[in-house]
Amino acid sequence: NGFRTWILHRGERFTIELIEVSAGASLDVVTNGAAVAWMILEGDASFSPREGGPTRHGPASSTILFPAVGVRSQATFSTNARWLRIELAGMRRMAKP
């Protein structure tokens, strides 16, 4: 499907995954109820909200933060890209009232 992934770290508070993708591929942004950051290392991506709204561009060396809820976006890659997906999974357990 054009994607290759490696888990670099899986811990109590966060997970870091390295992802490589071929040009022209697209991917739904998934947050699973936790904040997620994408650090784009190479290539670039465009993020289109599912409900409409402006498309955002993420060039190499940028970091995009997706909130834990309310994200319904699709990423499309115009060049071969590599990025880190950092999920702050531990924040769900730490956020107790």
Short mmCIF file of N, CA, C and O in Angstrom, two decimals:
data_model
loop_
_atom_site.label_atom_id
_atom_site.label_comp_id
_atom_site.label_asym_id
_atom_site.label_seq_id
_atom_site.Cartn_x
_atom_site.Cartn_y
_atom_site.Cartn_z
N ASN A 1 0.81 -1.20 0.00
CA ASN A 1 0.00 0.00 0.00
C ASN A 1 0.85 1.27 0.00
O ASN A 1 0.34 2.37 0.16
N GLY A 2 2.17 1.14 -0.12
CA GLY A 2 3.05 2.31 -0.18
C GLY A 2 3.57 2.80 1.14
O GLY A 2 4.32 3.77 1.18
N PHE A 3 3.21 2.16 2.26
CA PHE A 3 3.65 2.60 3.59
C PHE A 3 4.57 1.57 4.22
O PHE A 3 4.36 0.37 4.09
N ARG A 4 5.57 2.06 4.94
CA ARG A 4 6.42 1.20 5.79
C ARG A 4 6.49 1.87 7.15
O ARG A 4 6.64 3.09 7.23
N THR A 5 6.37 1.08 8.21
CA THR A 5 6.38 1.65 9.57
C THR A 5 7.30 0.86 10.48
O THR A 5 7.48 -0.34 10.31
N TRP A 6 7.87 1.57 11.45
CA TRP A 6 8.69 0.98 12.49
C TRP A 6 8.33 1.64 13.82
O TRP A 6 8.26 2.87 13.90
N ILE A 7 8.12 0.85 14.86
CA ILE A 7 7.94 1.39 16.21
C ILE A 7 9.33 1.64 16.78
O ILE A 7 10.13 0.70 16.93
N LEU A 8 9.64 2.89 17.09
CA LEU A 8 10.94 3.24 17.65
C LEU A 8 10.92 3.23 19.16
O LEU A 8 11.94 2.97 19.80
N HIS A 9 9.77 3.57 19.73
CA HIS A 9 9.63 3.58 21.20
C HIS A 9 8.16 3.38 21.55
O HIS A 9 7.29 3.99 20.95
N ARG A 10 7.91 2.52 22.51
CA ARG A 10 6.56 2.35 23.05
C ARG A 10 6.70 2.37 24.56
O ARG A 10 7.30 1.49 25.15
N GLY A 11 6.17 3.41 25.17
CA GLY A 11 6.27 3.56 26.62
C GLY A 11 4.93 3.88 27.23
O GLY A 11 3.91 3.94 26.56
N GLU A 12 4.96 4.12 28.53
CA GLU A 12 3.73 4.41 29.27
C GLU A 12 3.11 5.73 28.84
O GLU A 12 1.90 5.87 28.80
N ARG A 13 3.94 6.72 28.51
CA ARG A 13 3.42 8.06 28.21
C ARG A 13 3.32 8.38 26.73
O ARG A 13 2.55 9.25 26.34
N PHE A 14 4.13 7.74 25.89
CA PHE A 14 4.07 8.06 24.46
C PHE A 14 4.65 6.91 23.63
O PHE A 14 5.39 6.07 24.13
N THR A 15 4.27 6.93 22.35
CA THR A 15 4.77 5.98 21.36
C THR A 15 5.33 6.78 20.19
O THR A 15 4.72 7.77 19.77
N ILE A 16 6.50 6.38 19.68
CA ILE A 16 7.08 7.03 18.51
C ILE A 16 7.18 5.98 17.40
O ILE A 16 7.76 4.91 17.59
N GLU A 17 6.63 6.35 16.25
CA GLU A 17 6.62 5.46 15.09
C GLU A 17 7.23 6.21 13.91
O GLU A 17 6.89 7.37 13.66
N LEU A 18 8.15 5.58 13.20
CA LEU A 18 8.72 6.14 11.97
C LEU A 18 7.91 5.59 10.81
O LEU A 18 7.68 4.37 10.72
N ILE A 19 7.46 6.48 9.92
CA ILE A 19 6.62 6.07 8.79
C ILE A 19 7.24 6.61 7.51
O ILE A 19 7.65 7.76 7.44
N GLU A 20 7.31 5.74 6.49
CA GLU A 20 7.75 6.13 5.15
C GLU A 20 6.59 5.87 4.20
O GLU A 20 5.87 4.88 4.35
N VAL A 21 6.43 6.75 3.21
CA VAL A 21 5.32 6.63 2.27
C VAL A 21 5.77 7.05 0.87
O VAL A 21 6.63 7.91 0.73
N SER A 22 5.18 6.44 -0.13
CA SER A 22 5.45 6.80 -1.52
C SER A 22 4.63 8.01 -1.92
O SER A 22 3.57 8.28 -1.35
N ALA A 23 5.10 8.72 -2.93
CA ALA A 23 4.38 9.89 -3.44
C ALA A 23 3.01 9.48 -3.95
O ALA A 23 2.82 8.39 -4.48
N GLY A 24 2.03 10.35 -3.76
CA GLY A 24 0.68 10.11 -4.23
C GLY A 24 -0.19 9.31 -3.29
O GLY A 24 -1.38 9.18 -3.51
N ALA A 25 0.37 8.77 -2.22
CA ALA A 25 -0.42 7.99 -1.26
C ALA A 25 -1.19 8.93 -0.34
O ALA A 25 -0.83 10.09 -0.16
N SER A 26 -2.27 8.42 0.22
CA SER A 26 -3.03 9.20 1.20
C SER A 26 -3.33 8.33 2.41
O SER A 26 -3.30 7.11 2.33
N LEU A 27 -3.62 9.00 3.52
CA LEU A 27 -3.77 8.33 4.80
C LEU A 27 -4.71 9.13 5.68
O LEU A 27 -4.58 10.36 5.76
N ASP A 28 -5.65 8.47 6.34
CA ASP A 28 -6.50 9.15 7.31
C ASP A 28 -5.69 9.43 8.57
O ASP A 28 -4.92 8.59 9.02
N VAL A 29 -5.87 10.62 9.13
CA VAL A 29 -5.23 10.98 10.39
C VAL A 29 -6.05 10.36 11.50
O VAL A 29 -7.25 10.60 11.60
N VAL A 30 -5.42 9.54 12.35
CA VAL A 30 -6.10 8.83 13.43
C VAL A 30 -5.49 9.28 14.76
O VAL A 30 -4.27 9.24 14.92
N THR A 31 -6.36 9.69 15.71
CA THR A 31 -5.85 10.12 17.01
C THR A 31 -6.19 9.16 18.14
O THR A 31 -5.53 9.18 19.17
N ASN A 32 -7.21 8.33 17.98
CA ASN A 32 -7.57 7.33 19.00
C ASN A 32 -7.78 7.93 20.39
O ASN A 32 -7.47 7.32 21.40
N GLY A 33 -8.26 9.16 20.48
CA GLY A 33 -8.55 9.78 21.76
C GLY A 33 -7.33 10.31 22.50
O GLY A 33 -7.40 10.63 23.68
N ALA A 34 -6.19 10.42 21.82
CA ALA A 34 -4.98 10.96 22.42
C ALA A 34 -4.37 11.96 21.45
O ALA A 34 -4.49 11.81 20.24
N ALA A 35 -3.72 12.99 21.97
CA ALA A 35 -3.05 13.96 21.10
C ALA A 35 -1.96 13.25 20.31
O ALA A 35 -1.28 12.36 20.82
N VAL A 36 -1.81 13.66 19.03
CA VAL A 36 -0.81 13.07 18.15
C VAL A 36 -0.04 14.19 17.46
O VAL A 36 -0.63 15.16 17.00
N ALA A 37 1.28 14.05 17.40
CA ALA A 37 2.12 14.99 16.66
C ALA A 37 2.78 14.26 15.51
O ALA A 37 3.20 13.11 15.66
N TRP A 38 2.83 14.92 14.36
CA TRP A 38 3.59 14.42 13.22
C TRP A 38 4.76 15.36 13.01
O TRP A 38 4.59 16.56 12.82
N MET A 39 5.98 14.82 13.04
CA MET A 39 7.19 15.58 12.74
C MET A 39 7.67 15.12 11.37
O MET A 39 8.18 14.01 11.24
N ILE A 40 7.49 15.97 10.36
CA ILE A 40 7.84 15.59 8.99
C ILE A 40 9.35 15.76 8.80
O ILE A 40 9.88 16.86 8.95
N LEU A 41 10.01 14.65 8.48
CA LEU A 41 11.46 14.65 8.32
C LEU A 41 11.88 14.90 6.88
O LEU A 41 12.86 15.59 6.62
N GLU A 42 11.17 14.28 5.92
CA GLU A 42 11.46 14.43 4.49
C GLU A 42 10.14 14.46 3.73
O GLU A 42 9.17 13.82 4.13
N GLY A 43 10.14 15.17 2.61
CA GLY A 43 8.95 15.23 1.78
C GLY A 43 7.97 16.25 2.31
O GLY A 43 8.32 17.13 3.09
N ASP A 44 6.71 16.16 1.85
CA ASP A 44 5.69 17.07 2.33
C ASP A 44 4.32 16.42 2.24
O ASP A 44 4.14 15.42 1.57
N ALA A 45 3.38 17.01 2.97
CA ALA A 45 2.02 16.48 3.02
C ALA A 45 1.02 17.62 3.03
O ALA A 45 1.33 18.73 3.49
N SER A 46 -0.17 17.34 2.52
CA SER A 46 -1.30 18.27 2.61
C SER A 46 -2.36 17.61 3.45
O SER A 46 -2.63 16.41 3.30
N PHE A 47 -2.97 18.37 4.36
CA PHE A 47 -3.98 17.84 5.27
C PHE A 47 -5.32 18.48 4.95
O PHE A 47 -5.47 19.70 5.04
N SER A 48 -6.29 17.66 4.55
CA SER A 48 -7.62 18.13 4.16
C SER A 48 -8.64 17.68 5.19
O SER A 48 -8.81 16.47 5.40
N PRO A 49 -9.34 18.62 5.83
CA PRO A 49 -10.38 18.24 6.78
C PRO A 49 -11.53 17.52 6.07
O PRO A 49 -11.91 17.89 4.97
N ARG A 50 -12.06 16.47 6.69
CA ARG A 50 -13.17 15.71 6.11
C ARG A 50 -14.44 16.54 6.01
O ARG A 50 -15.24 16.33 5.13
N GLU A 51 -14.66 17.48 6.92
CA GLU A 51 -15.88 18.29 6.94
C GLU A 51 -15.74 19.56 6.12
O GLU A 51 -16.57 20.44 6.19
N GLY A 52 -14.68 19.70 5.35
CA GLY A 52 -14.45 20.92 4.61
C GLY A 52 -13.59 21.88 5.42
O GLY A 52 -13.29 21.65 6.58
N GLY A 53 -13.19 22.95 4.81
CA GLY A 53 -12.30 23.90 5.46
C GLY A 53 -10.99 23.97 4.72
O GLY A 53 -10.79 23.27 3.72
N PRO A 54 -10.08 24.80 5.19
CA PRO A 54 -8.82 24.99 4.46
C PRO A 54 -7.90 23.77 4.54
O PRO A 54 -7.83 23.09 5.56
N THR A 55 -7.23 23.50 3.44
CA THR A 55 -6.20 22.46 3.40
C THR A 55 -4.92 23.06 3.95
O THR A 55 -4.55 24.17 3.61
N ARG A 56 -4.27 22.34 4.84
CA ARG A 56 -3.00 22.79 5.44
C ARG A 56 -1.86 22.04 4.79
O ARG A 56 -1.99 20.86 4.48
N HIS A 57 -0.73 22.71 4.64
CA HIS A 57 0.45 22.12 4.02
C HIS A 57 1.51 21.89 5.09
O HIS A 57 1.74 22.77 5.93
N GLY A 58 2.13 20.71 5.07
CA GLY A 58 3.19 20.39 6.02
C GLY A 58 4.47 20.03 5.30
O GLY A 58 4.65 18.90 4.86
N PRO A 59 5.38 21.02 5.10
CA PRO A 59 6.65 20.71 4.44
C PRO A 59 7.63 20.03 5.40
O PRO A 59 7.38 19.97 6.61
N ALA A 60 8.74 19.54 4.86
CA ALA A 60 9.78 18.92 5.68
C ALA A 60 10.21 19.89 6.78
O ALA A 60 10.16 21.11 6.61
N SER A 61 10.58 19.36 7.91
CA SER A 61 11.02 20.10 9.10
C SER A 61 9.88 20.78 9.84
O SER A 61 10.11 21.64 10.66
N SER A 62 8.63 20.42 9.54
CA SER A 62 7.51 21.00 10.29
C SER A 62 6.93 19.96 11.23
O SER A 62 7.10 18.75 11.05
N THR A 63 6.25 20.45 12.25
CA THR A 63 5.56 19.60 13.22
C THR A 63 4.10 20.00 13.26
O THR A 63 3.79 21.19 13.36
N ILE A 64 3.22 19.02 13.15
CA ILE A 64 1.79 19.26 13.17
C ILE A 64 1.22 18.55 14.38
O ILE A 64 1.48 17.36 14.58
N LEU A 65 0.44 19.26 15.19
CA LEU A 65 -0.18 18.68 16.37
C LEU A 65 -1.67 18.49 16.10
O LEU A 65 -2.36 19.43 15.72
N PHE A 66 -2.15 17.27 16.29
CA PHE A 66 -3.56 16.95 16.14
C PHE A 66 -4.15 16.74 17.53
O PHE A 66 -3.60 15.96 18.31
N PRO A 67 -5.26 17.41 17.86
CA PRO A 67 -5.86 17.23 19.19
C PRO A 67 -6.44 15.84 19.36
O PRO A 67 -6.66 15.12 18.38
N ALA A 68 -6.69 15.47 20.58
CA ALA A 68 -7.17 14.12 20.90
C ALA A 68 -8.54 13.82 20.31
O ALA A 68 -8.82 12.68 19.96
N VAL A 69 -9.38 14.81 20.18
CA VAL A 69 -10.74 14.60 19.64
C VAL A 69 -11.03 15.63 18.56
O VAL A 69 -10.41 16.68 18.51
N GLY A 70 -11.99 15.30 17.72
CA GLY A 70 -12.44 16.24 16.71
C GLY A 70 -11.64 16.28 15.43
O GLY A 70 -11.90 17.09 14.56
N VAL A 71 -10.66 15.39 15.28
CA VAL A 71 -9.85 15.39 14.06
C VAL A 71 -10.44 14.40 13.06
O VAL A 71 -10.62 13.24 13.37
N ARG A 72 -10.78 14.91 11.91
CA ARG A 72 -11.23 14.07 10.80
C ARG A 72 -10.57 14.65 9.56
O ARG A 72 -11.13 15.50 8.90
N SER A 73 -9.34 14.20 9.32
CA SER A 73 -8.53 14.78 8.26
C SER A 73 -7.86 13.67 7.46
O SER A 73 -7.68 12.56 7.96
N GLN A 74 -7.50 14.00 6.22
CA GLN A 74 -6.77 13.06 5.39
C GLN A 74 -5.48 13.72 4.94
O GLN A 74 -5.49 14.88 4.51
N ALA A 75 -4.37 12.99 5.03
CA ALA A 75 -3.07 13.48 4.58
C ALA A 75 -2.78 12.88 3.20
O ALA A 75 -2.98 11.69 2.99
N THR A 76 -2.32 13.74 2.28
CA THR A 76 -1.92 13.30 0.95
C THR A 76 -0.48 13.74 0.74
O THR A 76 -0.13 14.89 1.04
N PHE A 77 0.34 12.84 0.22
CA PHE A 77 1.77 13.09 0.09
C PHE A 77 2.13 13.31 -1.37
O PHE A 77 1.89 12.45 -2.20
N SER A 78 2.71 14.47 -1.68
CA SER A 78 3.06 14.79 -3.05
C SER A 78 4.47 14.32 -3.42
O SER A 78 4.82 14.29 -4.58
N THR A 79 5.26 14.00 -2.42
CA THR A 79 6.60 13.45 -2.64
C THR A 79 6.78 12.28 -1.68
O THR A 79 5.99 12.10 -0.76
N ASN A 80 7.81 11.49 -1.91
CA ASN A 80 8.13 10.44 -0.93
C ASN A 80 8.40 11.14 0.39
O ASN A 80 9.07 12.17 0.43
N ALA A 81 7.86 10.61 1.47
CA ALA A 81 7.96 11.29 2.75
C ALA A 81 8.34 10.33 3.87
O ALA A 81 8.06 9.14 3.79
N ARG A 82 8.97 10.89 4.89
CA ARG A 82 9.28 10.17 6.13
C ARG A 82 8.89 11.10 7.27
O ARG A 82 9.19 12.29 7.23
N TRP A 83 8.22 10.54 8.28
CA TRP A 83 7.86 11.36 9.43
C TRP A 83 7.77 10.50 10.67
O TRP A 83 7.67 9.28 10.60
N LEU A 84 7.83 11.18 11.81
CA LEU A 84 7.61 10.53 13.09
C LEU A 84 6.18 10.80 13.52
O LEU A 84 5.72 11.94 13.46
N ARG A 85 5.49 9.76 13.93
CA ARG A 85 4.14 9.89 14.49
C ARG A 85 4.30 9.66 15.99
O ARG A 85 4.72 8.57 16.41
N ILE A 86 4.01 10.67 16.79
CA ILE A 86 4.19 10.59 18.23
C ILE A 86 2.82 10.66 18.88
O ILE A 86 2.14 11.68 18.79
N GLU A 87 2.41 9.57 19.48
CA GLU A 87 1.11 9.52 20.16
C GLU A 87 1.33 9.63 21.65
O GLU A 87 2.08 8.86 22.24
N LEU A 88 0.69 10.63 22.25
CA LEU A 88 0.81 10.86 23.69
C LEU A 88 -0.20 10.01 24.43
O LEU A 88 -1.11 10.51 25.08
N ALA A 89 -0.05 8.71 24.31
CA ALA A 89 -1.03 7.75 24.83
C ALA A 89 -1.20 7.86 26.33
O ALA A 89 -2.30 7.68 26.84
N GLY A 90 -0.15 8.14 27.05
CA GLY A 90 -0.23 8.22 28.49
C GLY A 90 -1.09 9.37 29.00
O GLY A 90 -1.54 9.36 30.12
N MET A 91 -1.34 10.37 28.14
CA MET A 91 -2.12 11.53 28.57
C MET A 91 -3.54 11.14 28.92
O MET A 91 -4.17 11.75 29.76
N ARG A 92 -4.06 10.08 28.31
CA ARG A 92 -5.42 9.63 28.63
C ARG A 92 -5.49 9.15 30.08
O ARG A 92 -6.42 9.44 30.79
N ARG A 93 -4.47 8.43 30.51
CA ARG A 93 -4.46 7.91 31.87
C ARG A 93 -4.14 9.01 32.89
O ARG A 93 -4.59 8.96 34.01
N MET A 94 -3.34 10.00 32.50
CA MET A 94 -2.91 11.03 33.44
C MET A 94 -3.99 12.09 33.68
O MET A 94 -3.98 12.74 34.71
N ALA A 95 -4.89 12.27 32.76
CA ALA A 95 -5.89 13.34 32.86
C ALA A 95 -7.09 12.92 33.69
O ALA A 95 -8.19 12.77 33.22
N LYS A 96 -6.87 12.74 34.98
CA LYS A 96 -7.96 12.39 35.90
C LYS A 96 -8.43 13.63 36.63
O LYS A 96 -7.61 14.43 37.07
N PRO A 97 -9.75 13.82 36.80
CA PRO A 97 -10.24 15.00 37.51
C PRO A 97 -9.92 14.97 38.99
O PRO A 97 -9.67 14.00 39.58
#
